[in-house]
XYZ file of N, CA and C in Angstrom:
585
model
N -10.083 -19.976 128.359
C -9.048 -18.982 128.602
C -9.571 -17.802 129.446
N -10.798 -17.357 129.118
C -11.350 -16.241 129.875
C -11.564 -16.592 131.345
N -12.048 -17.801 131.581
C -12.271 -18.251 132.966
C -10.952 -18.315 133.725
N -9.918 -18.795 133.065
C -8.608 -18.866 133.694
C -8.088 -17.468 134.029
N -8.238 -16.537 133.109
C -7.811 -15.154 133.337
C -8.605 -14.530 134.486
N -9.893 -14.817 134.537
C -10.725 -14.295 135.619
C -10.281 -14.836 136.965
N -9.978 -16.147 137.012
C -9.494 -16.756 138.264
C -8.144 -16.149 138.681
N -7.272 -15.955 137.736
C -5.966 -15.367 138.051
C -6.128 -13.941 138.592
N -7.010 -13.175 137.981
C -7.247 -11.808 138.452
C -7.867 -11.825 139.855
N -8.761 -12.764 140.098
C -9.362 -12.891 141.438
C -8.300 -13.264 142.471
N -7.393 -14.161 142.102
C -6.311 -14.549 143.000
C -5.406 -13.364 143.286
N -5.066 -12.636 142.240
C -4.220 -11.448 142.391
C -4.897 -10.442 143.329
N -6.189 -10.233 143.155
C -6.929 -9.298 143.998
C -6.917 -9.750 145.455
N -7.083 -11.044 145.703
C -7.042 -11.558 147.080
C -5.673 -11.321 147.706
N -4.623 -11.510 146.927
C -3.264 -11.288 147.431
C -3.078 -9.818 147.806
N -3.518 -8.936 146.925
C -3.380 -7.489 147.186
C -4.197 -7.103 148.400
N -5.432 -7.559 148.496
C -6.280 -7.220 149.644
C -5.693 -7.739 150.949
N -5.151 -8.952 150.921
C -4.522 -9.508 152.129
C -3.302 -8.684 152.527
N -2.537 -8.266 151.529
C -1.335 -7.481 151.802
C -1.684 -6.113 152.358
N -2.658 -5.456 151.760
C -3.092 -4.143 152.248
C -3.577 -4.261 153.695
N -4.350 -5.276 153.998
C -4.822 -5.479 155.379
C -3.660 -5.665 156.337
N -2.670 -6.433 155.942
C -1.498 -6.647 156.801
C -0.687 -5.359 156.969
N -0.548 -4.608 155.891
C 0.174 -3.337 155.995
C -0.546 -2.390 156.959
N -1.863 -2.413 156.931
C -2.634 -1.563 157.838
C -2.468 -2.052 159.285
N -2.437 -3.369 159.473
C -2.385 -3.931 160.834
C -0.985 -3.913 161.437
N 0.029 -4.319 160.667
C 1.373 -4.458 161.234
C 2.447 -3.686 160.486
N 2.137 -3.258 159.278
C 3.093 -2.501 158.477
C 3.815 -3.373 157.473
N 4.333 -2.758 156.412
C 5.035 -3.510 155.366
C 6.239 -4.290 155.877
N 7.019 -3.717 156.780
C 8.236 -4.391 157.249
C 7.934 -5.657 158.043
N 6.768 -5.722 158.639
C 6.417 -6.884 159.471
C 5.473 -7.843 158.737
N 5.191 -7.552 157.479
C 4.325 -8.425 156.681
C 5.174 -9.491 155.997
N 4.806 -10.733 156.173
C 5.552 -11.828 155.557
C 4.756 -12.417 154.383
N 5.491 -12.975 153.445
C 4.842 -13.631 152.300
C 4.013 -14.814 152.800
N 4.512 -15.507 153.805
C 3.764 -16.636 154.346
C 2.397 -16.205 154.873
N 2.357 -15.061 155.563
C 1.084 -14.583 156.105
C 0.181 -14.056 154.993
N 0.760 -13.397 153.995
C -0.028 -12.959 152.838
C -0.693 -14.171 152.198
N 0.102 -15.201 151.953
C -0.417 -16.409 151.301
C -1.512 -17.056 152.133
N -1.292 -17.150 153.445
C -2.301 -17.753 154.330
C -3.602 -16.984 154.242
N -3.543 -15.657 154.347
C -4.763 -14.853 154.324
C -5.453 -14.872 152.955
N -4.656 -14.936 151.914
C -5.236 -14.943 150.562
C -5.704 -16.339 150.148
N -5.338 -17.354 150.932
C -5.724 -18.730 150.604
C -4.973 -19.293 149.405
N -3.693 -18.896 149.292
C -2.858 -19.376 148.183
C -1.502 -19.831 148.745
N -0.681 -20.384 147.876
C 0.653 -20.775 148.301
C 1.604 -19.584 148.201
N 2.745 -19.694 148.872
C 3.764 -18.651 148.765
C 4.218 -18.513 147.310
N 4.341 -19.637 146.628
C 4.753 -19.626 145.231
C 3.773 -18.813 144.379
N 2.496 -18.912 144.675
C 1.491 -18.146 143.930
C 1.677 -16.641 144.162
N 1.987 -16.278 145.388
C 2.243 -14.865 145.677
C 3.416 -14.385 144.815
N 4.508 -15.156 144.807
C 5.677 -14.773 144.012
C 5.396 -14.790 142.515
N 4.533 -15.670 142.083
C 4.178 -15.753 140.671
C 3.480 -14.472 140.225
N 2.582 -13.967 141.072
C 1.870 -12.735 140.746
C 2.710 -11.479 140.996
N 3.564 -11.544 142.003
C 4.384 -10.391 142.390
C 5.824 -10.851 142.610
N 6.625 -10.837 141.550
C 7.978 -11.382 141.634
C 8.948 -10.576 142.521
N 8.585 -9.318 142.806
C 9.447 -8.534 143.691
C 8.587 -7.599 144.547
N 9.239 -7.001 145.536
C 8.507 -6.137 146.474
C 7.975 -4.876 145.816
N 8.712 -4.330 144.834
C 8.224 -3.118 144.176
C 6.875 -3.387 143.508
N 6.759 -4.514 142.837
C 5.494 -4.859 142.173
C 4.366 -5.000 143.204
N 4.648 -5.647 144.316
C 3.620 -5.829 145.354
C 3.271 -4.499 146.022
N 4.280 -3.704 146.374
C 4.011 -2.413 147.005
C 3.235 -1.478 146.068
N 3.570 -1.527 144.786
C 2.858 -0.684 143.812
C 1.404 -1.092 143.714
N 1.153 -2.385 143.633
C -0.240 -2.867 143.562
C -0.997 -2.499 144.834
N -0.349 -2.616 145.960
C -1.001 -2.271 147.231
C -1.306 -0.781 147.312
N -0.345 0.046 146.908
C -0.561 1.491 146.938
C -1.719 1.874 146.024
N -1.758 1.291 144.840
C -2.830 1.574 143.893
C -4.187 1.176 144.484
N -4.235 -0.010 145.070
C -5.488 -0.499 145.683
C -5.907 0.391 146.852
N -4.954 0.709 147.717
C -5.264 1.532 148.885
C -5.771 2.910 148.462
N -5.062 3.560 147.522
C -5.447 4.895 147.098
C -6.773 4.921 146.344
N -7.086 3.824 145.664
C -8.378 3.754 144.971
C -9.523 3.739 145.981
N -9.302 3.063 147.107
C -10.344 2.981 148.139
C -10.314 4.127 149.127
N -9.158 4.781 149.243
C -8.985 5.897 150.190
C -8.226 7.026 149.508
N -8.870 7.674 148.543
C -8.141 8.735 147.826
C -7.882 9.939 148.719
N -6.702 10.529 148.579
C -6.409 11.739 149.355
C -7.233 12.920 148.829
N -7.276 14.012 149.568
C -8.026 15.178 149.097
C -7.530 15.637 147.726
N -8.433 16.202 146.956
C -8.113 16.666 145.611
C -7.719 18.135 145.646
N -6.463 18.455 145.321
C -6.045 19.861 145.363
C -6.769 20.741 144.348
N -7.322 20.155 143.313
C -8.092 20.956 142.361
C -9.310 21.563 143.032
N -9.922 20.832 143.944
C -11.097 21.348 144.667
C -10.708 22.515 145.569
N -9.480 22.511 146.076
C -9.043 23.598 146.946
C -8.998 24.927 146.204
N -8.729 24.848 144.912
C -8.576 26.076 144.108
C -9.862 26.892 144.030
N -10.981 26.296 144.389
C -12.244 27.035 144.344
C -12.353 28.041 145.484
N -11.496 27.927 146.487
C -11.482 28.878 147.596
C -10.519 29.996 147.223
N -11.025 31.198 147.023
C -10.221 32.302 146.493
C -9.148 32.796 147.466
N -9.492 32.975 148.717
C -8.546 33.512 149.689
C -7.507 32.448 150.050
N -6.206 32.732 149.872
C -5.167 31.729 150.134
C -5.159 31.207 151.571
N -5.427 32.092 152.531
C -5.415 31.637 153.936
C -6.606 30.742 154.245
N -7.777 31.100 153.714
C -8.954 30.236 153.899
C -8.757 28.901 153.170
N -8.141 28.984 151.978
C -7.858 27.769 151.206
C -6.940 26.834 151.984
N -5.898 27.404 152.615
C -4.989 26.603 153.424
C -5.727 25.915 154.564
N -6.555 26.642 155.254
C -7.291 26.064 156.386
C -8.247 24.953 155.921
N -8.928 25.196 154.812
C -9.840 24.171 154.279
C -9.065 22.934 153.843
N -7.926 23.159 153.197
C -7.090 22.037 152.752
C -6.572 21.231 153.935
N -6.090 21.924 154.952
C -5.585 21.207 156.132
C -6.692 20.437 156.837
N -7.883 20.998 156.895
C -8.999 20.269 157.506
C -9.276 18.980 156.743
N -9.265 19.047 155.413
C -9.472 17.840 154.599
C -8.304 16.861 154.759
N -7.097 17.387 154.725
C -5.920 16.531 154.847
C -5.906 15.835 156.219
N -6.228 16.566 157.259
C -6.213 15.973 158.595
C -7.320 14.944 158.756
N -8.467 15.158 158.152
C -9.526 14.151 158.180
C -9.062 12.887 157.463
N -8.348 13.066 156.355
C -7.792 11.918 155.627
C -6.769 11.189 156.504
N -5.900 11.929 157.158
C -4.908 11.301 158.048
C -5.585 10.513 159.154
N -6.588 11.104 159.754
C -7.292 10.440 160.860
C -7.967 9.156 160.385
N -8.572 9.189 159.227
C -9.281 8.008 158.699
C -8.314 6.902 158.286
N -7.071 7.264 157.955
C -6.102 6.284 157.446
C -4.847 6.214 158.295
N -4.959 6.613 159.537
C -3.791 6.756 160.409
C -2.957 5.478 160.542
N -3.603 4.367 160.728
C -2.838 3.116 160.926
C -1.961 2.816 159.717
N -2.542 2.864 158.526
C -1.770 2.590 157.324
C -0.642 3.598 157.153
N -0.964 4.866 157.278
C 0.035 5.921 157.069
C 1.147 5.853 158.104
N 0.823 5.548 159.335
C 1.851 5.442 160.370
C 2.801 4.285 160.086
N 2.250 3.153 159.690
C 3.108 1.996 159.395
C 3.997 2.248 158.177
N 3.436 2.818 157.142
C 4.222 3.091 155.931
C 5.298 4.129 156.234
N 4.946 5.177 156.966
C 5.926 6.216 157.323
C 7.055 5.614 158.138
N 6.747 4.741 159.047
C 7.777 4.089 159.867
C 8.662 3.188 159.008
N 8.056 2.416 158.119
C 8.786 1.372 157.403
C 9.518 1.865 156.156
N 9.165 3.029 155.656
C 9.819 3.521 154.452
C 11.317 3.729 154.679
N 11.710 3.978 155.911
C 13.125 4.184 156.240
C 13.942 2.904 156.179
N 13.280 1.750 156.299
C 14.026 0.479 156.320
C 13.766 -0.395 155.102
N 12.852 0.013 154.247
C 12.528 -0.769 153.048
C 12.745 0.078 151.787
N 13.908 -0.035 151.150
C 14.166 0.778 149.956
C 13.121 0.594 148.850
N 12.597 -0.617 148.695
C 11.577 -0.843 147.661
C 10.287 -0.081 147.984
N 9.954 0.011 149.253
C 8.790 0.800 149.661
C 9.050 2.275 149.414
N 10.260 2.732 149.748
C 10.621 4.133 149.501
C 10.506 4.463 148.022
N 10.902 3.536 147.171
C 10.808 3.755 145.723
C 9.365 4.001 145.291
N 8.438 3.282 145.872
C 7.022 3.453 145.527
C 6.467 4.732 146.155
N 6.767 4.966 147.417
C 6.254 6.135 148.125
C 6.798 7.429 147.517
N 8.047 7.386 147.056
C 8.681 8.569 146.476
C 8.655 8.545 144.951
N 7.701 7.845 144.370
C 7.609 7.751 142.912
C 7.341 9.125 142.311
N 7.586 9.243 141.016
C 7.306 10.505 140.324
C 5.851 10.913 140.484
N 4.964 9.933 140.430
C 3.539 10.217 140.574
C 3.212 10.772 141.961
N 3.800 10.178 142.994
C 3.550 10.651 144.357
C 4.121 12.052 144.558
N 5.308 12.299 144.036
C 5.912 13.620 144.166
C 5.119 14.657 143.380
N 4.564 14.276 142.238
C 3.747 15.192 141.458
C 2.466 15.557 142.227
N 1.887 14.596 142.932
C 0.694 14.866 143.750
C 1.043 15.870 144.856
N 2.195 15.686 145.484
C 2.619 16.614 146.524
C 2.834 18.020 145.945
N 3.444 18.094 144.769
C 3.655 19.405 144.112
C 2.322 20.068 143.792
N 1.349 19.285 143.339
C 0.040 19.830 143.007
C -0.625 20.415 144.258
N -0.464 19.739 145.388
C -1.024 20.261 146.635
C -0.369 21.579 147.013
N 0.970 21.625 146.954
C 1.672 22.860 147.298
C 1.290 23.994 146.356
N 1.279 23.688 145.049
C 0.945 24.722 144.079
C -0.447 25.295 144.302
N -1.393 24.427 144.637
C -2.754 24.895 144.896
C -2.790 25.828 146.109
N -1.923 25.565 147.080
C -1.924 26.375 148.301
C -1.010 27.597 148.199
N -0.116 27.602 147.212
C 0.722 28.777 146.977
C 0.019 29.802 146.073
N -0.942 29.351 145.297
C -1.618 30.222 144.335
C -2.223 31.432 145.041
N -2.021 32.585 144.435
C -2.594 33.820 144.958
C -1.812 34.466 146.069
N -0.672 33.918 146.436
C 0.105 34.476 147.546
C 1.103 35.562 147.103
N 1.341 35.684 145.833
C 2.218 36.727 145.275
C 3.563 36.795 145.970
N 4.218 35.670 146.011
C 5.545 35.578 146.652
C 6.579 35.191 145.606
N 7.806 35.616 145.851
C 8.914 35.256 144.955
C 10.148 34.908 145.784
N 11.068 34.237 145.130
C 12.368 33.984 145.717
C 12.335 33.255 147.034
N 13.123 33.777 147.990
C 13.292 33.121 149.289
C 11.990 33.024 150.063
N 11.146 34.060 149.982
C 9.881 34.017 150.717
C 8.969 32.945 150.138
N 8.954 32.807 148.823
C 8.130 31.755 148.199
C 8.643 30.375 148.622
N 9.950 30.195 148.640
C 10.524 28.909 149.060
C 10.193 28.622 150.523
N 10.257 29.651 151.363
C 9.946 29.465 152.785
C 8.487 29.089 152.986
N 7.600 29.765 152.282
C 6.164 29.449 152.401
C 5.894 28.063 151.841
N 6.520 27.723 150.721
C 6.356 26.381 150.152
C 6.810 25.312 151.140
N 7.944 25.561 151.807
C 8.436 24.610 152.807
C 7.471 24.501 153.981
N 6.944 25.624 154.430
C 5.992 25.607 155.555
C 4.717 24.866 155.168
N 4.261 25.070 153.929
C 3.073 24.355 153.453
C 3.365 22.854 153.384
N 4.530 22.492 152.859
C 4.907 21.078 152.792
C 4.922 20.433 154.164
N 5.471 21.160 155.130
C 5.482 20.667 156.509
C 4.070 20.522 157.052
N 3.229 21.493 156.770
C 1.834 21.463 157.263
C 1.057 20.301 156.682
N 1.335 19.944 155.433
C 0.597 18.864 154.748
C 1.105 17.467 155.098
N 2.222 17.368 155.779
C 2.873 16.074 156.018
C 2.206 15.291 157.158
N 2.027 14.000 156.927
C 1.446 13.141 157.954
C 2.235 13.188 159.262
N 3.578 13.104 159.264
C 4.295 13.143 160.543
C 4.048 14.432 161.331
N 3.814 15.535 160.650
C 3.515 16.801 161.342
C 2.197 16.655 162.097
N 1.166 16.189 161.377
C -0.133 15.990 162.022
C -0.010 15.007 163.178
N 0.677 13.902 162.933
C 0.824 12.868 163.943
C 1.487 13.421 165.207
N 2.531 14.222 165.033
C 3.221 14.780 166.193
C 2.316 15.770 166.934
N 1.702 16.678 166.192
C 0.873 17.687 166.849
C -0.323 17.085 167.566
N -0.937 16.087 166.955
C -2.163 15.507 167.517
C -1.866 14.405 168.525
N -0.956 13.518 168.217
C -0.702 12.381 169.099
C 0.309 12.669 170.201
N 1.321 13.465 169.906
C 2.337 13.748 170.927
C 1.978 15.023 171.716
N 1.710 16.098 170.991
C 1.404 17.369 171.654
C -0.042 17.457 172.114
N -0.875 16.530 171.663
C -2.274 16.424 172.059
C -3.119 17.644 171.699
N -2.803 18.240 170.547
C -3.659 19.308 170.018
C -4.822 18.659 169.274
N -5.962 19.333 169.262
C -7.014 18.841 168.383
C -6.719 19.381 166.980
N -7.456 18.897 165.999
C -7.166 19.294 164.614
C -7.287 20.802 164.411
N -8.271 21.442 165.024
C -8.447 22.889 164.862
C -7.245 23.651 165.410
N -6.749 23.249 166.572
C -5.580 23.931 167.149
C -4.336 23.693 166.287
N -4.198 22.492 165.740
C -3.071 22.195 164.851
C -3.156 23.046 163.590
N -4.362 23.211 163.051
C -4.553 24.034 161.864
C -4.204 25.490 162.177
N -4.639 25.984 163.321
C -4.304 27.361 163.711
C -2.781 27.539 163.774
N -2.108 26.610 164.403
C -0.653 26.698 164.545
C 0.034 26.674 163.185
N -0.368 25.762 162.338
C 0.291 25.628 161.042
C -0.046 26.798 160.101
N -1.257 27.302 160.170
C -1.617 28.478 159.373
C -0.780 29.672 159.815
N -0.542 29.803 161.118
C 0.302 30.891 161.630
C 1.752 30.714 161.150
N 2.230 29.482 161.117
C 3.596 29.223 160.645
C 3.748 29.588 159.176
N 2.744 29.234 158.366
C 2.782 29.593 156.944
C 2.752 31.102 156.786
N 1.888 31.777 157.544
C 1.816 33.260 157.479
C 3.132 33.882 157.873
N 3.751 33.363 158.898
C 5.046 33.879 159.389
C 6.131 33.681 158.321
N 6.123 32.529 157.653
C 7.127 32.255 156.629
C 7.004 33.225 155.464
N 5.812 33.765 155.247
C 5.592 34.681 154.124
C 5.873 36.142 154.433
N 6.131 36.441 155.696
C 6.420 37.843 156.059
C 7.842 38.223 155.685
N 8.028 39.486 155.291
C 9.394 39.936 155.022
C 10.224 39.921 156.302
N 11.512 39.637 156.197
C 12.350 39.632 157.400
C 12.437 41.031 158.030
N 12.638 41.012 159.338
C 12.823 42.288 160.020
C 11.740 42.579 160.895
């Protein structure tokens, strides 16, 4: 029984690894079960046996990907006392993460709009909680309330988003330092009183 369980777990791992590789190369929307099975060295039926629906497969892939490529830890950001310095340090870490994982993030960002099951995983409570933790770490110490706090929170959310980095770096051709300068200025501007 133990040997059978070990073989099943190894098969499951091969399926997940093959799927993650395909998502990185072509994206979830262009990944087929036939190609997953071919790369994992199993039948299509075996893929379905281990992952009866896309949510189960996307969840396993996200877990595997994040275990090997964890995003920056917002708890570590809290060690930087000055909120503006903390923002810059956080963006530098976030942008390094984006650069290292650009292919995967670009494909997932593109495909989430056409795959509701992928959107369900990407927008899970856990993922949204991670985003809130990042914002909270970067809002700490800013002494803002009401509309100004909401504006700064929105600016921080925009600054932390992969599509923002992708646009500034790939379309506008800014380097990471220039993008950080621009986004830090936007956050500072959002926190100023009107007038």
